[in-house]
Short mmCIF file of C-alpha atoms in Angstrom, two decimals:
data_model
loop_
_atom_site.label_atom_id
_atom_site.label_comp_id
_atom_site.label_asym_id
_atom_site.label_seq_id
_atom_site.Cartn_x
_atom_site.Cartn_y
_atom_site.Cartn_z
CA MET A 1 16.01 10.93 1.39
CA THR A 2 15.34 11.92 4.98
CA ILE A 3 15.17 9.33 7.85
CA ASP A 4 14.50 9.95 11.61
CA THR A 5 17.23 7.86 12.95
CA ASN A 6 15.74 8.26 16.55
CA LYS A 7 13.69 5.14 17.36
CA GLN A 8 9.83 6.41 16.94
CA ASN A 9 8.00 6.74 20.01
CA HIS A 10 4.50 7.67 19.14
CA SER A 11 1.99 8.87 21.75
CA GLY A 12 -1.84 8.73 21.78
CA ALA A 13 -4.48 6.47 22.62
CA LEU A 14 -4.03 4.12 19.82
CA SER A 15 -0.24 4.01 19.81
CA SER A 16 -0.17 0.39 20.81
CA LEU A 17 -1.41 -0.68 17.43
CA GLU A 18 1.50 -1.50 14.94
CA LEU A 19 1.00 0.45 11.70
CA LEU A 20 2.05 -1.84 8.98
CA ALA A 21 2.95 -0.21 5.69
CA PRO A 22 3.37 -1.55 2.01
CA ALA A 23 6.78 -1.20 0.26
CA GLY A 24 6.97 -2.06 -3.27
CA GLY A 25 10.44 -0.85 -3.66
CA LEU A 26 13.03 1.23 -1.76
CA GLU A 27 11.19 4.52 -2.58
CA GLN A 28 8.03 3.41 -0.95
CA LEU A 29 9.99 1.91 2.03
CA VAL A 30 11.56 5.31 2.63
CA ALA A 31 8.18 7.14 2.57
CA ALA A 32 6.57 4.62 4.92
CA VAL A 33 9.39 5.06 7.65
CA ASN A 34 9.34 8.84 7.08
CA PHE A 35 5.56 9.29 7.36
CA GLY A 36 5.38 7.05 10.60
CA ALA A 37 5.06 3.49 9.95
CA ASN A 38 6.07 0.98 12.69
CA ALA A 39 6.89 -1.65 10.13
CA VAL A 40 6.83 -2.38 6.44
CA TYR A 41 6.29 -5.41 4.41
CA LEU A 42 7.74 -6.24 1.17
CA GLY A 43 8.35 -8.76 -1.45
CA LEU A 44 11.33 -10.44 -3.14
CA ASP A 45 11.83 -11.23 -6.96
CA GLN A 46 10.11 -14.57 -6.24
CA PHE A 47 7.26 -15.96 -4.17
CA SER A 48 5.57 -12.88 -3.60
CA MET A 49 1.63 -12.15 -4.15
CA ARG A 50 2.46 -8.88 -5.94
CA ALA A 51 4.51 -10.06 -9.07
CA LYS A 52 3.87 -6.65 -10.76
CA ALA A 53 5.45 -4.73 -7.92
CA LYS A 54 9.12 -3.60 -8.30
CA ASN A 55 9.89 -5.67 -5.32
CA PHE A 56 13.49 -6.12 -3.84
CA THR A 57 16.54 -8.00 -4.61
CA ILE A 58 18.39 -9.52 -1.82
CA ASP A 59 20.95 -6.53 -1.82
CA GLU A 60 18.05 -4.11 -1.79
CA LEU A 61 16.62 -6.10 1.01
CA LYS A 62 19.72 -5.59 3.04
CA GLN A 63 19.65 -1.98 2.24
CA GLY A 64 15.97 -1.61 3.26
CA VAL A 65 16.44 -3.42 6.50
CA LYS A 66 19.14 -1.18 7.32
CA ILE A 67 17.27 1.99 6.61
CA ALA A 68 14.21 0.74 8.38
CA HIS A 69 16.01 -0.57 11.58
CA ALA A 70 17.88 2.78 11.86
CA ALA A 71 14.35 4.46 12.53
CA GLY A 72 13.18 1.55 14.69
CA VAL A 73 10.94 0.26 12.00
CA LYS A 74 10.48 -3.59 11.60
CA VAL A 75 10.63 -5.47 8.07
CA HIS A 76 8.22 -8.24 7.18
CA VAL A 77 9.12 -10.32 3.98
CA THR A 78 6.37 -11.87 2.10
CA LEU A 79 6.89 -15.49 0.70
CA ASN A 80 3.26 -16.20 0.50
CA ILE A 81 2.34 -17.43 -2.90
CA GLN A 82 0.64 -20.84 -3.19
CA MET A 83 3.77 -23.11 -3.27
CA HIS A 84 4.30 -25.75 -5.95
CA GLU A 85 6.80 -28.69 -6.01
CA ALA A 86 9.09 -26.70 -8.28
CA ASP A 87 9.34 -23.93 -5.77
CA LEU A 88 10.74 -26.13 -3.03
CA ALA A 89 14.39 -26.45 -4.45
CA THR A 90 14.94 -22.66 -4.47
CA LEU A 91 12.65 -21.46 -1.32
CA PRO A 92 15.18 -22.50 1.31
CA SER A 93 17.89 -20.13 0.13
CA TYR A 94 15.44 -17.12 0.13
CA PHE A 95 14.51 -18.01 3.88
CA GLU A 96 18.32 -18.04 4.51
CA ALA A 97 18.91 -14.75 2.74
CA VAL A 98 16.11 -13.24 4.56
CA GLU A 99 17.71 -14.03 7.97
CA GLU A 100 21.04 -13.06 6.78
CA ALA A 101 19.54 -9.59 5.93
CA GLY A 102 18.19 -9.16 9.31
CA ALA A 103 14.52 -8.98 8.59
CA ASP A 104 12.13 -9.42 11.41
CA ALA A 105 9.46 -11.70 10.07
CA VAL A 106 8.38 -13.67 7.01
CA ILE A 107 4.89 -13.82 5.88
CA VAL A 108 3.96 -17.28 4.61
CA GLY A 109 0.59 -18.79 3.58
CA ASP A 110 1.67 -22.58 3.07
CA ILE A 111 2.44 -25.07 5.96
CA GLY A 112 5.23 -26.61 3.89
CA ALA A 113 6.90 -22.94 3.61
CA MET A 114 6.34 -22.49 7.31
CA MET A 115 8.33 -25.74 8.09
CA LEU A 116 11.09 -24.76 5.57
CA ALA A 117 11.29 -21.19 7.22
CA LYS A 118 11.80 -22.81 10.65
CA LYS A 119 14.67 -24.70 9.32
CA HIS A 120 16.32 -22.24 7.15
CA ALA A 121 15.53 -19.02 9.11
CA PRO A 122 15.02 -20.05 12.72
CA ASN A 123 15.58 -16.56 14.12
CA VAL A 124 12.79 -15.02 11.89
CA GLU A 125 9.37 -14.48 13.33
CA LEU A 126 6.66 -16.56 11.32
CA HIS A 127 3.48 -14.70 10.35
CA VAL A 128 0.64 -16.60 8.64
CA SER A 129 -0.65 -14.79 5.45
CA THR A 130 -4.35 -13.95 4.83
CA GLN A 131 -3.81 -16.31 2.07
CA ALA A 132 -4.13 -18.99 4.63
CA ALA A 133 -7.80 -17.84 5.52
CA VAL A 134 -7.35 -17.96 9.25
CA ALA A 135 -11.16 -17.25 10.36
CA ASN A 136 -11.38 -19.24 13.69
CA SER A 137 -9.46 -19.69 16.99
CA GLU A 138 -8.69 -23.54 16.31
CA SER A 139 -6.86 -22.57 12.91
CA ALA A 140 -4.99 -20.10 14.61
CA LYS A 141 -3.93 -22.39 17.61
CA ALA A 142 -2.85 -24.96 15.21
CA PHE A 143 -0.62 -22.48 13.45
CA TYR A 144 0.59 -21.31 16.80
CA GLU A 145 1.70 -24.69 17.74
CA LEU A 146 3.70 -24.91 14.51
CA GLY A 147 5.62 -21.87 15.46
CA ALA A 148 3.50 -18.80 14.31
CA LYS A 149 3.98 -15.52 16.08
CA ARG A 150 1.05 -13.86 14.26
CA VAL A 151 -1.82 -14.54 12.01
CA VAL A 152 -3.10 -12.18 9.30
CA LEU A 153 -7.05 -12.61 9.56
CA ALA A 154 -9.16 -13.62 6.63
CA ARG A 155 -10.75 -10.58 5.27
CA GLU A 156 -14.01 -12.20 5.60
CA MET A 157 -14.14 -11.77 9.44
CA ALA A 158 -16.55 -9.22 11.07
CA LEU A 159 -15.37 -7.05 13.82
CA SER A 160 -17.47 -9.12 16.41
CA GLU A 161 -15.92 -12.20 15.21
CA ILE A 162 -12.55 -10.91 15.74
CA ALA A 163 -13.40 -10.05 19.41
CA GLU A 164 -14.54 -13.56 19.91
CA PHE A 165 -11.55 -15.03 18.16
CA ARG A 166 -9.22 -12.97 20.17
CA SER A 167 -10.61 -14.27 23.48
CA LYS A 168 -10.01 -17.87 22.33
CA ILE A 169 -6.38 -17.60 21.19
CA PRO A 170 -3.14 -17.56 23.15
CA ALA A 171 -2.22 -14.10 24.50
CA ASP A 172 0.91 -13.95 22.97
CA LEU A 173 -0.36 -14.79 19.39
CA GLU A 174 -0.56 -11.58 17.46
CA VAL A 175 -3.36 -10.65 15.30
CA GLU A 176 -2.97 -8.39 12.05
CA SER A 177 -5.86 -7.06 10.09
CA PHE A 178 -6.20 -5.09 6.72
CA VAL A 179 -7.67 -1.48 7.30
CA HIS A 180 -6.96 0.07 4.06
CA GLY A 181 -6.73 -0.28 0.40
CA ALA A 182 -7.83 -2.60 -2.61
CA GLN A 183 -10.02 -5.68 -1.86
CA CYS A 184 -10.21 -8.74 -3.88
CA MET A 185 -13.45 -10.11 -4.99
CA ALA A 186 -12.35 -13.50 -3.54
CA GLN A 187 -11.53 -11.72 -0.38
CA SER A 188 -8.87 -14.16 0.93
CA GLY A 189 -7.35 -14.33 -2.38
CA ARG A 190 -8.19 -17.75 -3.23
CA CYS A 191 -9.33 -16.88 -6.88
CA LEU A 192 -9.14 -18.72 -10.15
CA ILE A 193 -10.69 -16.08 -12.55
CA SER A 194 -7.36 -14.85 -13.75
CA SER A 195 -5.99 -18.53 -14.31
CA TYR A 196 -9.13 -19.61 -16.05
CA LEU A 197 -9.39 -16.59 -18.44
CA CYS A 198 -5.62 -15.60 -18.85
CA ASP A 199 -3.63 -18.43 -17.63
CA ARG A 200 -2.07 -16.11 -14.84
CA SER A 201 -2.60 -17.33 -11.41
CA ALA A 202 -3.64 -15.02 -8.73
CA ASN A 203 -2.51 -17.46 -6.26
CA ARG A 204 1.15 -17.12 -7.60
CA GLY A 205 1.01 -13.36 -7.46
CA ALA A 206 0.31 -12.78 -11.20
CA CYS A 207 -3.53 -11.67 -11.27
CA THR A 208 -4.80 -9.81 -14.15
CA GLN A 209 -7.81 -8.48 -12.12
CA PRO A 210 -10.43 -9.71 -14.44
CA CYS A 211 -12.86 -9.07 -11.53
CA ARG A 212 -12.58 -5.42 -12.53
CA TRP A 213 -13.71 -6.04 -16.01
CA GLY A 214 -17.14 -5.05 -17.65
CA TYR A 215 -19.36 -8.10 -18.41
CA HIS A 216 -22.58 -8.89 -20.48
CA VAL A 217 -24.70 -11.79 -20.34
CA VAL A 218 -24.91 -13.90 -23.62
CA GLU A 219 -28.01 -16.06 -24.09
CA GLU A 220 -26.82 -19.35 -25.90
CA LYS A 221 -29.59 -19.52 -28.19
CA ARG A 222 -29.02 -16.07 -29.49
CA PRO A 223 -25.31 -16.27 -30.61
CA GLY A 224 -23.86 -12.66 -31.02
CA MET A 225 -26.53 -10.93 -28.99
CA ASP A 226 -25.53 -9.93 -25.31
CA PHE A 227 -27.75 -8.82 -22.51
CA GLY A 228 -26.46 -6.31 -20.01
CA VAL A 229 -26.99 -7.57 -16.41
CA GLU A 230 -28.32 -3.93 -15.28
CA GLU A 231 -31.44 -2.40 -16.30
CA ALA A 232 -30.09 -0.13 -18.88
CA GLY A 233 -27.60 -0.47 -21.49
CA GLY A 234 -23.76 -0.46 -21.10
CA LEU A 235 -21.49 -2.84 -18.96
CA THR A 236 -21.82 -4.06 -15.47
CA TYR A 237 -19.04 -4.58 -13.10
CA VAL A 238 -20.41 -7.41 -11.08
CA PHE A 239 -17.25 -8.38 -9.19
CA ASN A 240 -15.88 -4.88 -8.77
CA ALA A 241 -15.18 -4.53 -4.88
CA ALA A 242 -15.06 -1.07 -3.44
CA ASP A 243 -11.67 -0.09 -1.60
CA LEU A 244 -11.36 -0.55 2.15
CA CYS A 245 -11.08 2.30 4.69
CA MET A 246 -11.36 1.68 8.23
CA ILE A 247 -9.89 5.12 9.37
CA ASP A 248 -13.04 5.81 11.47
CA HIS A 249 -12.79 2.49 13.30
CA LEU A 250 -9.32 2.16 14.61
CA GLN A 251 -10.34 2.19 18.45
CA GLU A 252 -13.00 -0.59 17.66
CA LEU A 253 -10.08 -2.68 16.00
CA ALA A 254 -7.83 -2.11 18.90
CA ASP A 255 -10.85 -2.96 21.37
CA ALA A 256 -11.32 -6.14 19.51
CA GLY A 257 -7.67 -7.24 20.21
CA VAL A 258 -6.11 -6.40 16.80
CA ASN A 259 -2.20 -5.83 17.32
CA SER A 260 -1.35 -4.76 13.97
CA ILE A 261 -3.35 -2.73 11.30
CA LYS A 262 -2.07 -3.32 7.81
CA ILE A 263 -2.46 -0.91 4.52
CA GLU A 264 -2.66 -2.66 1.28
CA GLY A 265 -0.82 -1.48 -1.67
CA ARG A 266 2.60 -2.98 -2.66
CA ASN A 267 1.79 -2.02 -6.51
CA LYS A 268 1.43 1.78 -5.31
CA LYS A 269 3.81 4.51 -5.45
CA ALA A 270 5.72 6.22 -2.80
CA PHE A 271 3.16 9.30 -2.77
CA TYR A 272 0.32 7.01 -2.29
CA VAL A 273 2.19 5.18 0.74
CA ALA A 274 3.13 8.55 2.26
CA THR A 275 -0.50 10.09 2.11
CA VAL A 276 -2.10 6.97 3.49
CA VAL A 277 0.51 6.19 6.31
CA GLY A 278 0.53 9.92 7.17
CA ALA A 279 -3.27 9.87 7.64
CA TYR A 280 -3.38 6.71 9.75
CA ARG A 281 -0.32 7.85 11.88
CA ARG A 282 -2.19 11.10 12.75
CA VAL A 283 -5.26 9.23 13.86
CA LEU A 284 -3.15 6.76 15.85
CA ASP A 285 -1.62 9.59 17.57
CA GLY A 286 -4.81 11.16 18.63
CA CYS A 287 -6.16 13.06 15.68
CA ASP A 288 -9.82 13.05 14.91
CA PRO A 289 -10.53 10.83 12.09
CA ALA A 290 -12.76 13.40 10.36
CA ASP A 291 -9.75 15.56 9.98
CA VAL A 292 -8.04 13.24 7.95
CA HIS A 293 -10.67 12.15 5.46
CA GLU A 294 -9.71 14.77 2.95
CA GLU A 295 -6.32 13.43 3.01
CA LEU A 296 -7.54 10.18 1.97
CA GLU A 297 -9.35 11.56 -1.09
CA CYS A 298 -6.19 12.97 -2.44
CA ILE A 299 -4.79 9.84 -3.46
CA SER A 300 -6.22 7.59 -6.35
CA HIS A 301 -8.81 5.25 -4.97
CA ARG A 302 -12.03 3.28 -5.88
CA PRO A 303 -14.96 4.20 -3.63
CA TYR A 304 -14.43 3.46 0.10
CA SER A 305 -16.36 0.99 2.20
CA GLU A 306 -15.68 -0.97 5.35
CA GLY A 307 -15.44 -4.43 3.90
CA PHE A 308 -16.86 -7.18 5.93
CA TYR A 309 -16.23 -5.65 9.27
CA PHE A 310 -19.75 -4.54 9.86
CA ASP A 311 -22.03 -5.87 7.02
CA GLU A 312 -21.51 -7.47 3.54
CA PRO A 313 -18.94 -5.66 1.22
CA ARG A 314 -20.04 -3.18 -1.50
CA GLN A 315 -19.36 -3.81 -5.20
CA THR A 316 -19.00 -0.71 -7.49
CA LEU A 317 -21.40 -1.86 -10.35
CA ASP A 318 -21.26 1.09 -12.49
CA PHE A 319 -17.76 2.44 -12.07
CA ASP A 320 -14.49 0.74 -13.19
CA GLY A 321 -11.80 3.13 -11.99
CA TYR A 322 -10.37 5.77 -9.62
CA THR A 323 -10.98 9.42 -8.46
CA GLN A 324 -8.41 11.72 -6.64
CA SER A 325 -8.45 15.25 -5.68
CA THR A 326 -4.75 16.02 -6.01
CA LEU A 327 -1.99 15.36 -8.70
CA HIS A 328 1.36 14.40 -7.33
CA VAL A 329 3.72 16.82 -9.18
CA ALA A 330 7.38 16.47 -7.50
CA ASP A 331 9.37 14.78 -4.84
CA VAL A 332 11.73 16.90 -2.67
CA LEU A 333 15.15 15.86 -2.72
CA ASP A 334 16.86 18.66 -0.74
CA CYS A 335 16.14 21.91 0.73
CA THR A 336 18.57 24.78 1.42
CA PRO A 337 17.83 28.21 2.91
CA ILE A 338 18.80 31.29 0.62
CA ASN A 339 18.24 34.96 0.79
CA ASN A 340 19.22 35.26 4.39
CA GLY A 341 16.73 32.32 5.22
CA ASN A 342 13.73 34.21 3.45
CA SER A 343 13.25 31.71 1.09
CA TRP A 344 14.46 28.02 0.06
CA GLN A 345 16.13 26.31 -2.75
CA LEU A 346 14.35 23.05 -3.47
CA LYS A 347 15.83 20.11 -5.27
CA LEU A 348 12.95 18.57 -7.09
CA ARG A 349 12.23 15.21 -9.10
CA CYS A 350 9.59 16.20 -11.38
CA ARG A 351 6.49 13.77 -11.61
CA ASN A 352 3.85 16.17 -13.37
CA LYS A 353 3.71 19.64 -14.74
CA ILE A 354 3.98 22.53 -12.33
CA CYS A 355 3.82 26.15 -13.39
CA ALA A 356 5.64 29.08 -11.74
CA ASN A 357 3.59 30.75 -8.84
CA GLU A 358 0.52 28.16 -8.93
CA PRO A 359 -0.64 27.30 -5.66
CA ILE A 360 1.12 23.84 -4.59
CA GLU A 361 0.65 21.76 -1.43
CA ALA A 362 3.48 20.35 0.42
CA LEU A 363 2.98 16.86 2.12
CA VAL A 364 5.59 16.79 5.04
CA PRO A 365 6.29 14.03 7.40
CA HIS A 366 4.62 14.62 10.79
CA ALA A 367 3.55 18.00 9.83
CA PRO A 368 0.42 19.89 8.60
CA VAL A 369 -0.01 20.04 4.77
CA GLU A 370 1.26 23.70 3.75
CA THR A 371 0.22 25.55 0.61
CA LEU A 372 3.16 27.50 -1.10
CA GLN A 373 4.52 28.79 -4.38
CA LEU A 374 7.49 27.93 -6.65
CA ARG A 375 9.41 30.20 -9.18
CA ASP A 376 12.66 30.28 -10.70
CA PHE A 377 12.67 26.76 -12.18
CA VAL A 378 16.09 25.50 -13.43
CA TRP A 379 16.53 22.37 -15.28
CA VAL A 380 19.93 20.61 -15.65
CA ASP A 381 20.18 18.80 -18.97
CA SER A 382 21.85 15.58 -19.80
CA GLU A 383 25.29 17.72 -20.76
CA GLY A 384 25.08 19.51 -17.34
CA VAL A 385 23.79 22.92 -18.87
CA GLU A 386 21.46 24.86 -16.52
CA ARG A 387 18.46 25.97 -18.29
CA SER A 388 15.98 28.46 -16.82
CA GLN A 389 12.35 27.33 -17.13
CA ASP A 390 8.84 28.86 -16.80
CA GLU A 391 7.51 25.49 -15.70
CA LEU A 392 8.68 21.95 -14.50
CA ASN A 393 7.43 19.68 -17.04
CA ARG A 394 9.70 16.78 -17.75
CA PRO A 395 8.58 13.74 -15.60
CA GLY A 396 11.68 12.04 -13.82
CA GLU A 397 14.12 14.87 -14.59
CA ILE A 398 15.78 16.91 -11.66
CA TYR A 399 15.21 20.63 -11.21
CA THR A 400 15.71 23.39 -8.85
CA ALA A 401 13.23 25.94 -7.67
CA THR A 402 12.73 28.68 -5.22
CA SER A 403 10.04 28.06 -2.61
CA SER A 404 8.16 30.53 -0.39
CA ALA A 405 8.20 27.90 2.53
CA GLU A 406 10.68 25.31 4.03
CA VAL A 407 9.97 21.93 2.72
CA PRO A 408 12.33 19.22 3.85
CA ALA A 409 13.74 16.40 1.93
CA GLY A 410 11.61 13.40 1.86
CA SER A 411 8.36 15.49 1.24
CA PHE A 412 5.93 15.26 -1.54
CA LEU A 413 4.45 18.22 -3.68
CA ARG A 414 0.97 17.95 -5.10
CA LYS A 415 -1.58 20.36 -6.60
CA ARG A 416 -5.28 20.53 -6.40
CA GLU A 417 -6.87 18.69 -9.51
CA ASP A 418 -9.97 16.49 -9.48
CA ARG A 419 -9.29 13.32 -11.61
CA VAL A 420 -11.39 10.48 -12.70
CA THR A 421 -10.11 7.34 -14.41
CA SER A 422 -12.99 5.29 -15.58
CA ARG A 423 -14.20 3.35 -18.60
CA VAL A 424 -17.59 4.28 -17.65
CA ASN A 425 -18.77 7.69 -16.69
CA ILE A 426 -20.47 8.02 -13.18
#
């Protein structure tokens, strides 16, 4: 793990925008910090809208806050599910633990939860979740009067609406808006399909994503016969929202008065977080957005769109799945110069298969992607015996390898491999 312990001072025309990254666990938090996030948001083992994420225990929260704060990165804790009466007995202790851990903000979507946060975590900022669907200035001002420092905008808002909204709210009320990642068919998250079909509530963090399933129309007088919604045979994905990508429009968001841009993805792995955060960091620091488009194709994603910002969002009617142009093969745990500094020994955690001398790309914090080759793989088995290998092929196991280039700890290795994960061919 490598952390820049100097407070991050990013330059560039868009540097005033906070880059807020998802952290589904400590690995993702470290990746977000290393690759340039100004803040991270994370959930605990209860009250989070991403129940499937690894999430944080209270002890892990304390550790994560320590790591983030050492690098000048803030920590926002999500306690934003739809609160029921049974939650109220336990919720105060969570707010107290969040304040004790030193977190910077709590993200809540419920007025009752906000009142409890003010009482039990009075020194922690209050941020209003997108689950509250704030889409007008009067709503924002009401939350402001209740103590909110920031509102996370409803995802239905167009860019032109955001600019007008900003002009009518208090100057010190911050505005946060999503810029990248999966979108919900019910954009502000108020969806009942999962509850209806599976008895698992999206509003309680347990969504089964039935909006991604394939559907047929069935005519009630012809039982057993189904009719595809599309013109030809097969399934149709009528609720399957495209992913959001606003990498080309960050200046417009800043001009509209947005203070923080948020990347979705607390169910994502550290490699995804590093790739996306690194790409947005480069643009915020002055890079041409066109130069990072390829980076955003490297990670697993649905077809990209611009959500509601300029028009109605797109659905992907014939494609239930993801594409990516690279495969994450290893995490770099350590890097030591050998052979008088002419090569380096890397300590690696295997994620997918690598063969000796095949081209490998290194995703390095705050540096261009570099192509290299690896050789001399050594695997240390469970009994501590070193075993030379021609390939790295045991996911989760630790290896050493000789590298043709220096790759610092905290980096990720990937190889070019076009991949499609889909139930229906495109």
